[in-house]
Coordinates of C-alpha atoms in Angstrom, one line a residue:
M1 CA -14.6 -20.2 10.7
L2 CA -13.0 -18.4 13.7
R3 CA -10.5 -20.5 15.6
L4 CA -9.4 -19.4 19.1
A5 CA -6.9 -20.9 21.5
V6 CA -5.4 -20.1 24.9
G7 CA -1.6 -20.0 25.0
T8 CA 1.1 -19.3 27.5
V9 CA 3.8 -16.7 26.8
Q10 CA 7.3 -18.1 26.8
K11 CA 9.2 -15.0 25.8
V12 CA 9.2 -11.8 23.7
L13 CA 11.1 -12.5 20.5
E14 CA 11.0 -9.0 19.0
K15 CA 9.6 -5.6 19.9
Q16 CA 9.2 -2.8 17.4
T17 CA 6.9 0.2 16.9
G18 CA 3.3 -0.9 16.9
M19 CA 4.0 -4.6 17.0
Q20 CA 5.5 -7.4 19.2
I21 CA 6.4 -11.0 18.2
L22 CA 5.9 -13.5 21.0
E23 CA 6.8 -17.2 21.5
V24 CA 3.7 -18.8 22.9
R25 CA 3.0 -22.4 24.0
I26 CA -0.3 -23.7 22.8
E27 CA -1.7 -26.9 24.1
S28 CA -3.8 -29.5 22.1
V29 CA -4.9 -33.1 22.4
A30 CA -1.9 -34.0 20.3
G31 CA 0.5 -32.3 22.7
Y32 CA 1.8 -28.7 22.6
K33 CA 3.4 -26.5 20.0
M34 CA 5.7 -23.4 20.3
E35 CA 4.1 -20.8 18.0
R36 CA 5.0 -17.3 16.9
V37 CA 2.2 -14.9 17.8
L38 CA 1.9 -11.2 16.8
S39 CA 0.5 -8.5 19.1
F40 CA -0.4 -5.0 18.0
L41 CA -1.3 -4.0 21.6
Q42 CA 0.7 -1.5 23.7
E43 CA 1.2 -3.7 26.7
D44 CA 4.0 -5.7 28.3
Y45 CA 4.2 -9.5 28.3
S46 CA 6.0 -11.7 30.7
S47 CA 6.7 -15.4 30.8
G48 CA 3.6 -17.2 32.0
D49 CA 1.0 -14.7 30.8
L50 CA -2.1 -16.4 29.4
L51 CA -3.3 -15.1 26.1
L52 CA -6.4 -15.5 24.0
I53 CA -5.2 -16.1 20.4
N54 CA -6.8 -16.1 17.0
T55 CA -5.3 -19.1 15.1
T56 CA -7.6 -19.1 12.1
A57 CA -5.3 -17.9 9.3
V58 CA -2.5 -20.3 10.1
R59 CA -4.9 -23.3 10.4
L60 CA -6.1 -22.4 6.9
E61 CA -2.5 -22.2 5.8
L62 CA -3.0 -18.7 4.5
G63 CA -0.1 -16.3 3.8
T64 CA 0.2 -14.6 7.2
G65 CA 3.9 -15.5 7.6
G66 CA 3.0 -18.3 10.0
Y67 CA 1.8 -16.0 12.7
H68 CA -1.2 -16.2 15.1
F69 CA -2.7 -12.9 16.6
V70 CA -3.2 -11.9 20.2
V71 CA -6.8 -11.0 21.1
G72 CA -6.0 -10.1 24.7
K73 CA -4.8 -11.4 28.1
V74 CA -7.0 -14.0 29.6
T75 CA -6.2 -12.9 33.2
Q76 CA -6.6 -9.2 32.8
L77 CA -8.4 -8.2 36.0
E78 CA -9.1 -4.5 35.3
E79 CA -10.4 -2.6 32.3
T80 CA -7.3 -1.5 30.4
D81 CA -6.6 0.8 27.4
V82 CA -4.1 -1.2 25.3
L83 CA -4.2 1.2 22.3
P84 CA -4.5 4.7 23.8
N85 CA -5.3 7.7 21.6
E86 CA -5.7 11.5 22.2
W87 CA -9.0 12.9 21.0
G88 CA -10.6 10.4 18.7
H89 CA -14.0 8.7 18.9
V90 CA -14.2 7.4 15.4
M91 CA -14.3 3.6 15.5
K92 CA -12.4 1.4 13.1
M93 CA -13.4 -2.3 12.7
R94 CA -16.7 -1.1 13.9
Y95 CA -18.9 -3.5 15.9
S96 CA -16.4 -6.2 15.7
P97 CA -15.0 -7.7 18.9
W98 CA -11.8 -5.7 18.2
Q99 CA -13.2 -2.3 17.4
L100 CA -11.0 0.6 18.5
A101 CA -11.2 4.4 18.6
V102 CA -8.6 6.3 16.6
D103 CA -7.7 10.0 16.2
S104 CA -9.3 10.6 12.8
V105 CA -8.1 13.8 11.2
E106 CA -11.5 14.9 10.1
E107 CA -13.6 14.5 13.2
Q108 CA -15.0 17.4 15.2
T109 CA -12.5 17.1 18.1
S110 CA -9.5 16.9 15.7
P111 CA -7.3 20.0 15.5
Y112 CA -7.4 19.5 11.7
H113 CA -11.2 19.6 11.6
P114 CA -11.4 23.2 10.3
L115 CA -9.3 22.2 7.3
F116 CA -11.7 19.4 6.3
V117 CA -14.8 21.5 6.5
Q118 CA -13.6 23.3 3.3
D119 CA -15.7 21.9 0.6
D120 CA -13.2 22.9 -2.1
L121 CA -10.1 21.3 -0.6
S122 CA -8.0 19.9 -3.3
L123 CA -4.9 17.8 -3.9
E124 CA -3.6 20.7 -6.0
G125 CA -2.3 18.4 -8.7
T126 CA -0.2 16.3 -6.4
P127 CA 0.9 13.1 -8.2
V128 CA -0.4 9.9 -6.6
L129 CA 1.3 6.6 -7.5
V130 CA -1.3 3.8 -7.3
G131 CA -0.4 0.1 -7.2
E132 CA -1.8 -3.2 -6.1
L133 CA 1.1 -5.1 -4.6
H134 CA 2.6 -3.9 -1.3
S135 CA 5.8 -5.7 -2.2
L136 CA 6.5 -3.0 -4.8
L137 CA 6.3 -0.1 -2.2
P138 CA 10.0 -0.1 -1.3
V139 CA 11.2 0.0 -4.9
A140 CA 8.8 2.8 -5.8
V141 CA 9.6 4.9 -2.7
L142 CA 13.4 4.3 -2.8
A143 CA 13.5 5.1 -6.6
L144 CA 11.7 8.4 -5.9
H145 CA 13.9 9.3 -3.0
K146 CA 17.1 8.4 -4.8
K147 CA 16.3 10.7 -7.7
N148 CA 15.3 13.6 -5.4
P149 CA 16.3 13.2 -1.7
N150 CA 14.4 16.4 -0.8
V151 CA 11.0 15.2 -2.1
R152 CA 8.5 14.5 0.7
I153 CA 6.8 11.1 0.1
V154 CA 3.7 10.0 2.1
Y155 CA 2.2 6.6 2.0
V156 CA -1.6 6.2 2.1
M157 CA -2.8 2.7 3.0
P158 CA -6.4 1.8 2.2
D159 CA -8.2 -1.1 3.9
G160 CA -8.4 -3.7 1.1
A161 CA -5.8 -5.9 2.6
S162 CA -4.0 -5.8 6.0
L163 CA -5.7 -3.5 8.5
P164 CA -2.8 -2.8 11.0
I165 CA 0.0 -1.0 9.2
A166 CA 2.4 -2.3 11.8
L167 CA 2.4 -5.6 9.9
S168 CA 4.4 -4.0 7.1
Q169 CA 8.2 -4.4 7.6
H170 CA 8.7 -2.3 4.5
V171 CA 6.9 0.7 6.0
Q172 CA 9.0 0.5 9.1
Q173 CA 12.2 0.2 7.2
L174 CA 11.4 3.0 4.7
K175 CA 10.8 5.3 7.6
A176 CA 13.9 4.2 9.3
V177 CA 16.1 4.9 6.3
G178 CA 14.5 8.3 5.8
S179 CA 12.8 7.6 2.4
L180 CA 9.2 7.7 3.7
A181 CA 8.1 10.9 5.5
A182 CA 4.8 9.8 6.9
T183 CA 1.9 7.3 6.6
V184 CA -1.9 7.7 6.6
T185 CA -4.3 4.7 7.2
T186 CA -7.8 5.0 5.7
G187 CA -11.1 3.3 6.1
H188 CA -10.7 0.5 8.6
A189 CA -6.9 0.3 8.2
W190 CA -5.2 1.7 11.3
G191 CA -1.9 2.5 12.9
G192 CA -0.6 5.2 10.5
D193 CA 0.9 8.5 11.6
R194 CA -2.5 9.9 10.6
E195 CA -5.9 8.2 10.6
S196 CA -8.8 9.0 8.3
L197 CA -12.3 7.8 7.8
T198 CA -12.2 7.6 4.0
I199 CA -9.7 7.4 1.2
H200 CA -10.6 10.9 0.1
S201 CA -9.8 12.5 3.4
G202 CA -6.7 10.3 3.7
L203 CA -5.3 11.6 0.5
L204 CA -6.1 15.2 1.5
A205 CA -4.4 14.6 4.9
A206 CA -1.3 13.4 3.1
R207 CA -1.2 16.6 1.1
H208 CA -2.4 19.2 3.6
V209 CA -1.5 17.7 7.0
E210 CA 1.7 15.9 6.1
H211 CA 2.6 18.2 3.2
A212 CA 3.3 15.5 0.7
D213 CA 5.0 16.3 -2.6
I214 CA 4.2 12.8 -3.8
I215 CA 1.7 10.4 -2.5
V216 CA 2.1 6.6 -2.9
C217 CA -1.1 4.6 -2.4
M218 CA -0.8 0.8 -2.4
L219 CA -2.7 -1.9 -0.6
G220 CA -1.2 -3.2 2.6
P221 CA 0.3 -6.7 2.8
G222 CA -2.0 -9.7 2.6
V223 CA -4.2 -9.2 -0.5
A224 CA -6.9 -11.7 -1.4
G225 CA -8.1 -13.1 -4.7
T226 CA -10.6 -15.6 -5.9
G227 CA -9.5 -16.2 -9.5
T228 CA -12.4 -14.0 -10.7
P229 CA -12.5 -10.4 -12.2
Y230 CA -14.8 -9.3 -9.4
G231 CA -13.4 -10.7 -6.1
F232 CA -9.9 -9.4 -5.5
S233 CA -8.5 -6.8 -3.1
G234 CA -7.0 -4.7 -5.9
I235 CA -10.5 -3.8 -7.2
Q236 CA -10.4 -1.1 -4.5
L237 CA -7.9 0.8 -6.6
A238 CA -10.6 1.9 -9.0
E239 CA -12.1 3.9 -6.1
V240 CA -8.6 5.3 -5.4
I241 CA -8.3 6.5 -9.0
H242 CA -11.7 8.1 -8.7
A243 CA -10.8 9.9 -5.5
V244 CA -7.5 11.2 -6.8
S245 CA -9.1 12.4 -10.0
T246 CA -12.1 14.1 -8.4
L247 CA -9.9 15.8 -5.7
G248 CA -7.7 17.4 -8.4
G249 CA -4.7 15.1 -8.1
T250 CA -2.7 13.4 -10.8
P251 CA -3.2 9.6 -10.8
F252 CA -0.4 7.4 -12.0
F253 CA -1.1 3.6 -12.1
I254 CA 1.4 0.8 -11.8
P255 CA 0.2 -2.2 -13.8
R256 CA 0.7 -5.6 -12.2
I257 CA 3.2 -7.2 -14.6
S258 CA 5.1 -10.5 -14.1
F259 CA 6.9 -13.0 -16.3
G260 CA 7.7 -15.3 -13.5
D261 CA 4.1 -16.1 -12.2
P262 CA 3.1 -19.6 -13.3
R263 CA -0.6 -18.7 -13.3
T264 CA -1.8 -17.8 -16.8
R265 CA -4.1 -15.0 -15.5
H266 CA -1.1 -13.2 -13.9
Y267 CA 1.4 -13.8 -16.8
G268 CA 2.4 -10.5 -18.5
V269 CA -0.3 -8.0 -17.6
S270 CA -2.4 -9.5 -14.7
H271 CA -6.1 -9.9 -15.2
H272 CA -6.4 -7.7 -12.1
T273 CA -5.0 -4.8 -14.0
V274 CA -7.1 -5.4 -17.0
S275 CA -10.3 -5.6 -14.9
I276 CA -9.5 -2.4 -12.9
L277 CA -8.6 -0.3 -16.0
N278 CA -11.0 -1.7 -18.5
R279 CA -14.2 -2.0 -16.5
F280 CA -14.1 -0.5 -13.0
A281 CA -12.0 2.7 -13.3
L282 CA -14.4 5.3 -14.5
C283 CA -11.9 8.2 -14.4
P284 CA -8.7 8.3 -16.5
A285 CA -5.2 7.6 -15.2
L286 CA -1.7 7.7 -16.5
V287 CA -0.7 4.0 -16.9
T288 CA 3.1 3.4 -17.1
I289 CA 4.1 0.6 -19.4
P290 CA 7.6 -0.9 -19.3
I291 CA 9.8 -1.4 -22.4
F292 CA 12.1 -4.4 -21.9
G293 CA 13.6 -4.5 -25.3
D294 CA 12.8 -8.2 -26.0
E295 CA 10.0 -10.6 -26.7
R296 CA 8.1 -9.5 -23.5
D297 CA 7.2 -6.2 -25.2
E298 CA 5.2 -8.1 -27.8
V299 CA 3.3 -10.0 -25.1
L300 CA 2.4 -6.8 -23.4
S301 CA 1.4 -5.1 -26.6
R302 CA -1.1 -7.9 -27.4
Q303 CA -2.5 -7.9 -23.9
L304 CA -2.9 -4.1 -23.8
K305 CA -4.3 -3.5 -27.3
T306 CA -7.9 -3.7 -26.1
L307 CA -7.3 -1.2 -23.3
E308 CA -5.4 1.2 -25.5
V309 CA -8.1 1.2 -28.2
A310 CA -10.8 1.9 -25.6
G311 CA -9.1 5.3 -25.0
K312 CA -10.1 5.5 -21.3
H313 CA -6.6 6.0 -20.0
I314 CA -3.3 7.5 -21.1
F315 CA -0.5 4.9 -21.6
I316 CA 3.1 6.1 -21.4
K317 CA 6.0 3.8 -22.2
G318 CA 9.5 3.9 -20.9
K319 CA 12.6 1.7 -20.8
V320 CA 13.1 -0.2 -17.6
P321 CA 16.2 0.2 -15.4
D322 CA 19.0 -2.3 -15.6
Q323 CA 18.9 -5.1 -13.1
L324 CA 22.1 -3.8 -11.6
E325 CA 20.1 -0.8 -10.5
L326 CA 17.7 -3.1 -8.5
A327 CA 20.7 -4.8 -6.9
A328 CA 22.2 -1.5 -5.8
L329 CA 18.9 -0.3 -4.5
E330 CA 18.3 -3.4 -2.5
K331 CA 21.8 -3.4 -1.1
G332 CA 21.4 0.0 0.4
Y333 CA 17.9 -0.7 1.7
G334 CA 18.5 -3.5 4.2
L335 CA 15.6 -5.7 3.3
S336 CA 15.1 -8.0 0.3
F337 CA 12.8 -7.3 -2.6
S338 CA 10.4 -10.1 -3.2
T339 CA 6.8 -10.5 -4.5
M340 CA 4.4 -13.5 -4.4
G341 CA 7.2 -15.7 -3.0
R342 CA 9.7 -14.7 -5.8
N343 CA 12.8 -12.5 -5.4
W344 CA 13.7 -9.8 -7.9
Q345 CA 16.3 -12.0 -9.6
E346 CA 13.6 -14.6 -10.3
D347 CA 11.1 -12.1 -11.5
P348 CA 12.5 -8.6 -12.1
A349 CA 9.6 -7.3 -14.2
P350 CA 7.3 -6.1 -11.3
F351 CA 10.1 -4.2 -9.7
Q352 CA 11.4 -2.7 -12.9
T353 CA 7.8 -1.6 -13.7
A354 CA 7.5 0.1 -10.3
W355 CA 10.8 1.8 -10.7
M356 CA 9.9 3.2 -14.1
A357 CA 6.5 4.4 -12.9
A358 CA 8.2 6.2 -9.9
D359 CA 10.7 7.8 -12.4
Y360 CA 7.8 9.2 -14.4
V361 CA 6.1 10.5 -11.3
E362 CA 9.2 12.4 -10.2
N363 CA 9.7 13.8 -13.7
S364 CA 6.2 15.2 -13.7
L365 CA 6.6 17.4 -10.7
G366 CA 7.9 20.5 -12.5
Y367 CA 5.2 20.3 -15.1
I368 CA 2.5 20.0 -12.6
V369 CA 3.7 22.9 -10.5
Q370 CA 3.7 25.1 -13.7
T371 CA 0.2 24.1 -14.8
V372 CA -1.8 23.4 -11.6
N373 CA -2.2 27.1 -10.6
D374 CA -4.5 27.6 -13.5
A375 CA -7.1 25.1 -12.1
P376 CA -6.0 23.6 -8.7
H377 CA -9.5 22.3 -7.8
L378 CA -10.5 20.7 -11.2
P379 CA -10.7 17.0 -11.6
A380 CA -7.9 15.4 -13.6
S381 CA -9.4 15.1 -17.2
L382 CA -8.3 12.9 -20.0
S383 CA -7.0 16.0 -21.9
T384 CA -4.8 17.2 -19.0
L385 CA -3.4 13.8 -18.4
E386 CA -2.8 13.4 -22.2
A387 CA -0.8 16.7 -22.1
L388 CA 1.3 15.5 -19.2
G389 CA 1.9 12.2 -21.0
L390 CA 3.1 14.0 -24.1
Y391 CA 5.4 16.2 -22.0
L392 CA 7.0 13.2 -20.4
T393 CA 7.5 11.3 -23.7
R394 CA 8.3 14.1 -26.1
N395 CA 11.0 15.4 -23.7
E396 CA 12.4 11.8 -23.5
V397 CA 12.1 12.0 -19.8
Q398 CA 12.6 8.3 -19.3
P399 CA 14.6 6.0 -17.0

């Protein structure tokens, strides 16, 4: 299914970096509707402009926020570059009607190409906080920045969900408040401060081009699921863990935990997390498990028992922050915290889990700096992660 329509621009409702929101009149046999339409193109719109619009997601009632998407102007007379770049010839969304060339950091014409021809390039122990839900990005980044305002945080966005990073209000807001230093879009995702062809070079660009102290890698907005352990966007995070490990980084994993989701498969520890860690992640990660101090801890203990016994990953537990901390963090941020249609007051567990994971990442920096010089290019092994986990827990470095 691919639904297209022609609409007439009424006015520009909002204009921000990388994205515009338009009010467009779309005709149909039943009459006309005034619709909200997103454009990621760098062009000006005036009342009366005719646009070709993709209406598929809204017609299927999917979670796109009620927006259609501009394909282009119907009456464009001359060939026009609506997404100009500098040097790039690497195509994203290749061979689709909307393929575009980007300035990929690795390619031969890039000024960073000499960096990426080094076959021993490493993350040098850099901690990478990996998570499934984009809605947890602001809590993780803000918690990291609050504890250490001088730390340089770079967000790496893979292509398992939204492709244009401009769709994320959180990315724009985190950069505006100074908590997020830069962004890298990988695979077919596009629009970051840096572009990369693969998750591997994207992580390396975050470290060596954007000089990240900490990398946060979460899917963009708009994940998909099918109610199966095989067909969900988050399965891509197994590949992220592999990339972080083999490149000599330190992978931290935020489990997807909720006690407000009415779906059994997402209550407590999500089946997505279990699938990723139990079957698809072949390299170890540090998995941060929250302690709530009530009956929820027993639920998590039962759900995680199989994973812990398998011994593939290192599980570190810590007390979650008080809900007043979330309230204060949200107040200073400027946007609300919500996930899967629920705000943090209705379901605080996901946000508390992200905060606790961020706290452990920040607390690991000193240890990593002291130990990484011995083997900056070696993959993260189970024994090295176990040693870090012991350091974090024995020193009671907890939220």
